mmCIF file of C-alpha atoms in Angstrom:
data_model
loop_
_atom_site.group_PDB
_atom_site.id
_atom_site.type_symbol
_atom_site.label_atom_id
_atom_site.label_comp_id
_atom_site.label_asym_id
_atom_site.label_seq_id
_atom_site.Cartn_x
_atom_site.Cartn_y
_atom_site.Cartn_z
ATOM 1 C CA ALA A 1 147.235 219.680 160.175
ATOM 2 C CA VAL A 2 148.269 216.329 159.478
ATOM 3 C CA PRO A 3 145.765 214.835 156.897
ATOM 4 C CA ALA A 4 143.468 211.922 158.025
ATOM 5 C CA ARG A 5 144.934 209.269 155.618
ATOM 6 C CA ALA A 6 148.390 210.049 156.482
ATOM 7 C CA ARG A 7 150.305 207.956 159.241
ATOM 8 C CA LEU A 8 151.625 209.993 162.111
ATOM 9 C CA VAL A 9 154.431 208.242 164.026
ATOM 10 C CA LEU A 10 155.581 209.800 167.157
ATOM 11 C CA GLY A 11 158.979 209.064 168.921
ATOM 12 C CA TRP A 12 157.443 209.875 172.423
ATOM 13 C CA GLN A 13 160.743 209.765 174.588
ATOM 14 C CA GLY A 14 162.093 213.074 174.216
ATOM 15 C CA LEU A 15 158.884 214.663 174.824
ATOM 16 C CA LEU A 16 158.914 212.885 178.434
ATOM 17 C CA ARG A 17 161.966 214.114 179.500
ATOM 18 C CA THR A 18 163.152 217.500 181.215
ATOM 19 C CA LEU A 19 166.312 218.845 180.355
ATOM 20 C CA SER A 20 168.146 221.575 182.361
ATOM 21 C CA ALA A 21 171.485 222.919 182.100
ATOM 22 C CA GLY A 22 174.006 221.482 184.688
ATOM 23 C CA ARG A 23 171.456 218.835 186.046
ATOM 24 C CA GLU A 24 170.573 215.219 185.376
ATOM 25 C CA THR A 25 167.740 214.616 182.787
ATOM 26 C CA SER A 26 164.505 213.511 184.269
ATOM 27 C CA ARG A 27 161.242 212.320 183.534
ATOM 28 C CA LYS A 28 157.897 213.834 182.779
ATOM 29 C CA GLN A 29 154.610 212.310 183.415
ATOM 30 C CA PRO A 30 152.883 211.192 180.474
ATOM 31 C CA ILE A 31 149.942 213.275 179.622
ATOM 32 C CA ALA A 32 147.254 213.678 177.003
ATOM 33 C CA THR A 33 148.368 216.028 174.162
ATOM 34 C CA PRO A 34 146.860 216.734 170.648
ATOM 35 C CA LEU A 35 149.808 215.344 168.995
ATOM 36 C CA LEU A 36 149.479 212.066 170.979
ATOM 37 C CA SER A 37 145.812 211.768 170.311
ATOM 38 C CA ARG A 38 146.286 211.938 166.682
ATOM 39 C CA ALA A 39 149.369 209.520 166.468
ATOM 40 C CA ASP A 40 148.833 206.317 164.893
ATOM 41 C CA LEU A 41 151.967 204.699 166.196
ATOM 42 C CA VAL A 42 153.821 206.217 169.420
ATOM 43 C CA GLY A 43 157.432 204.647 170.289
ATOM 44 C CA VAL A 44 158.802 205.010 173.839
ATOM 45 C CA SER A 45 161.453 203.289 175.795
ATOM 46 C CA ARG A 46 160.733 201.441 179.102
ATOM 47 C CA HIS A 47 163.360 203.697 180.594
ATOM 48 C CA ASP A 48 161.522 206.934 179.723
ATOM 49 C CA LEU A 49 158.559 205.775 181.867
ATOM 50 C CA GLY A 50 158.453 205.565 185.559
ATOM 51 C CA PRO A 51 158.587 202.554 187.543
ATOM 52 C CA GLY A 52 155.182 200.784 187.646
ATOM 53 C CA THR A 53 153.647 202.775 184.975
ATOM 54 C CA GLN A 54 150.478 200.953 183.444
ATOM 55 C CA LEU A 55 150.263 200.224 179.911
ATOM 56 C CA GLU A 56 146.537 200.675 180.335
ATOM 57 C CA ALA A 57 147.029 204.235 181.517
ATOM 58 C CA LEU A 58 149.282 204.934 178.519
ATOM 59 C CA SER A 59 146.713 203.525 176.118
ATOM 60 C CA GLU A 60 144.006 205.620 177.535
ATOM 61 C CA LEU A 61 146.054 208.558 176.405
ATOM 62 C CA LEU A 62 145.980 207.003 172.651
ATOM 63 C CA ARG A 63 142.982 206.990 170.166
ATOM 64 C CA PRO A 64 141.329 203.675 169.488
ATOM 65 C CA GLY A 65 143.193 201.822 166.997
ATOM 66 C CA ALA A 66 146.455 203.415 167.742
ATOM 67 C CA GLN A 67 149.650 201.414 168.456
ATOM 68 C CA LEU A 68 152.268 201.804 171.276
ATOM 69 C CA ILE A 69 155.600 200.492 170.815
ATOM 70 C CA VAL A 70 157.482 200.010 174.336
ATOM 71 C CA THR A 71 161.118 199.192 173.636
ATOM 72 C CA GLU A 72 162.537 197.205 176.469
ATOM 73 C CA GLY A 73 166.374 196.608 175.038
ATOM 74 C CA PRO A 74 167.910 193.248 175.074
ATOM 75 C CA ALA A 75 164.044 191.844 176.142
ATOM 76 C CA GLY A 76 162.719 193.084 172.976
ATOM 77 C CA GLY A 77 159.513 195.037 173.618
ATOM 78 C CA LEU A 78 155.597 195.291 173.400
ATOM 79 C CA LEU A 79 153.311 196.267 170.878
ATOM 80 C CA VAL A 80 150.208 197.662 172.533
ATOM 81 C CA THR A 81 146.851 198.289 170.466
ATOM 82 C CA ALA A 82 144.636 200.917 172.148
ATOM 83 C CA GLY A 83 140.982 200.231 172.304
ATOM 84 C CA PRO A 84 137.987 202.383 173.227
ATOM 85 C CA ALA A 85 138.480 202.320 176.799
ATOM 86 C CA GLY A 86 142.261 201.505 177.093
ATOM 87 C CA THR A 87 144.326 198.430 176.010
ATOM 88 C CA HIS A 88 142.805 196.271 173.401
ATOM 89 C CA ALA A 89 145.874 193.806 172.670
ATOM 90 C CA VAL A 90 149.357 193.434 173.683
ATOM 91 C CA LEU A 91 152.113 191.547 171.723
ATOM 92 C CA ARG A 92 155.645 190.954 172.660
ATOM 93 C CA TYR A 93 158.237 191.165 170.015
ATOM 94 C CA ARG A 94 161.596 189.534 170.683
ATOM 95 C CA ALA A 95 165.080 190.994 169.950
ATOM 96 C CA LEU A 96 168.153 190.046 168.662
ATOM 97 C CA ALA A 97 171.292 189.387 170.740
ATOM 98 C CA ALA A 98 173.944 192.035 170.441
ATOM 99 C CA VAL A 99 177.039 192.685 172.160
ATOM 100 C CA GLN A 100 176.052 196.098 173.549
ATOM 101 C CA GLY A 101 178.459 199.004 173.096
ATOM 102 C CA ASP A 102 176.229 202.284 173.139
ATOM 103 C CA PRO A 103 172.473 201.711 173.350
ATOM 104 C CA THR A 104 171.924 205.704 172.666
ATOM 105 C CA GLY A 105 169.553 206.164 169.801
ATOM 106 C CA ALA A 106 168.637 202.207 169.728
ATOM 107 C CA GLY A 107 164.717 202.893 169.992
ATOM 108 C CA ASP A 108 164.955 205.518 167.564
ATOM 109 C CA VAL A 109 166.391 203.350 165.284
ATOM 110 C CA PHE A 110 164.028 200.486 165.907
ATOM 111 C CA LEU A 111 160.877 202.913 165.298
ATOM 112 C CA ALA A 112 162.466 204.287 161.880
ATOM 113 C CA ALA A 113 163.253 200.742 160.815
ATOM 114 C CA LEU A 114 159.969 199.426 161.849
ATOM 115 C CA VAL A 115 158.253 202.402 159.940
ATOM 116 C CA SER A 116 160.324 201.930 156.884
ATOM 117 C CA ALA A 117 159.587 198.304 156.605
ATOM 118 C CA GLY A 118 155.996 198.568 157.201
ATOM 119 C CA SER A 119 155.777 201.136 154.701
ATOM 120 C CA ALA A 120 157.823 199.735 152.016
ATOM 121 C CA ALA A 121 155.400 196.675 152.395
ATOM 122 C CA GLY A 122 153.045 199.163 150.567
ATOM 123 C CA ALA A 123 150.095 198.314 153.009
ATOM 124 C CA SER A 124 147.174 200.969 153.341
ATOM 125 C CA MET A 125 146.242 202.318 157.010
ATOM 126 C CA GLU A 126 143.251 199.855 157.059
ATOM 127 C CA GLU A 127 145.539 196.895 156.540
ATOM 128 C CA GLY A 128 147.637 196.451 159.560
ATOM 129 C CA TRP A 129 151.105 197.937 158.090
ATOM 130 C CA LEU A 130 153.152 196.443 160.602
ATOM 131 C CA SER A 131 153.742 192.870 159.753
ATOM 132 C CA GLU A 132 155.832 190.370 161.487
ATOM 133 C CA ALA A 133 158.667 190.807 158.877
ATOM 134 C CA ALA A 134 158.805 194.670 159.865
ATOM 135 C CA PHE A 135 159.467 193.589 163.580
ATOM 136 C CA GLY A 136 162.348 191.527 162.537
ATOM 137 C CA TRP A 137 163.644 194.181 160.229
ATOM 138 C CA ALA A 138 163.422 196.533 162.977
ATOM 139 C CA ALA A 139 165.071 194.011 165.615
ATOM 140 C CA ALA A 140 168.042 193.602 163.244
ATOM 141 C CA ALA A 141 168.574 197.260 162.879
ATOM 142 C CA GLY A 142 168.230 197.917 166.801
ATOM 143 C CA SER A 143 170.622 195.193 167.542
ATOM 144 C CA LEU A 144 173.429 196.416 165.096
ATOM 145 C CA VAL A 145 173.063 200.154 166.185
ATOM 146 C CA VAL A 146 173.995 199.172 170.053
ATOM 147 C CA GLU A 147 177.160 197.470 168.964
ATOM 148 C CA GLY A 148 178.762 200.878 167.718
ATOM 149 C CA VAL A 149 178.910 204.453 168.915
ATOM 150 C CA GLY A 150 177.204 207.347 167.359
ATOM 151 C CA LEU A 151 175.510 207.669 164.005
ATOM 152 C CA GLY A 152 178.297 205.583 162.445
ATOM 153 C CA ALA A 153 176.695 202.661 164.143
ATOM 154 C CA VAL A 154 173.465 203.317 162.223
ATOM 155 C CA PRO A 155 173.272 200.154 160.048
ATOM 156 C CA THR A 156 172.941 199.984 156.181
ATOM 157 C CA ARG A 157 170.257 197.877 154.456
ATOM 158 C CA ALA A 158 173.012 195.434 153.586
ATOM 159 C CA ASP A 159 173.982 195.386 157.267
ATOM 160 C CA VAL A 160 170.450 194.591 158.308
ATOM 161 C CA LEU A 161 170.054 191.922 155.473
ATOM 162 C CA ALA A 162 173.305 190.117 156.746
ATOM 163 C CA ARG A 163 172.231 189.965 160.406
ATOM 164 C CA LEU A 164 168.749 188.574 159.430
ATOM 165 C CA ASP A 165 170.505 186.019 157.379
ATOM 166 C CA ARG A 166 172.624 184.704 160.448
ATOM 167 C CA GLU A 167 169.177 184.476 162.825
ATOM 168 C CA PRO A 168 167.060 181.572 163.497
ATOM 169 C CA GLY A 169 163.765 181.942 162.059
ATOM 170 C CA GLY A 170 160.652 181.928 163.904
ATOM 171 C CA PRO A 171 158.101 184.253 164.980
ATOM 172 C CA TRP A 172 158.614 187.997 165.751
ATOM 173 C CA LEU A 173 155.513 188.543 167.716
ATOM 174 C CA ARG A 174 153.753 186.504 170.329
ATOM 175 C CA PRO A 175 150.591 187.381 172.417
ATOM 176 C CA VAL A 176 151.012 188.564 175.871
ATOM 177 C CA ASN A 177 148.314 188.394 178.636
ATOM 178 C CA ALA A 178 146.893 192.040 178.763
ATOM 179 C CA ASP A 179 146.395 191.925 182.424
ATOM 180 C CA ARG A 180 150.255 191.931 183.329
ATOM 181 C CA ASN A 181 150.333 195.430 181.977
ATOM 182 C CA ASP A 182 153.003 197.488 183.649
ATOM 183 C CA THR A 183 156.014 198.469 181.975
#
């Protein structure tokens, strides 16, 4: 039902949780689904994946060319591009320092800010729409949301711009050895 020229972004973490009344939330094993196989960009927190989960195994669940964002809190995270048979490329993005209050929703805000910044740049699907600047924007938004509590902590455009103005320059993305591929 999703048109071929539309970008499909999936916040995967909620689909990897089992919620039962009166019980602690537990993890579900990542599996192939039609939604996942159509997605162009998938976001997930390292905390929603089991220990030792292999990036290669996650990449095999995606279509070639799809990208996976694995958020890792203060460590930043990974951008994984799926190839025809698993992981094609891995980049690490850096985080911005933050005084952590409540990390709830930080990955969702990061993914929304990344998609917003990538889409605002106006690049087509064929043009690699997730620029280095988009990762800076998302890192700033993610750093701000953890410093507060609840929806009131979701930053405004002005908040994100102010945070970016206070940060040193430099690259947001750097290559990572794809052989070191567990999350």
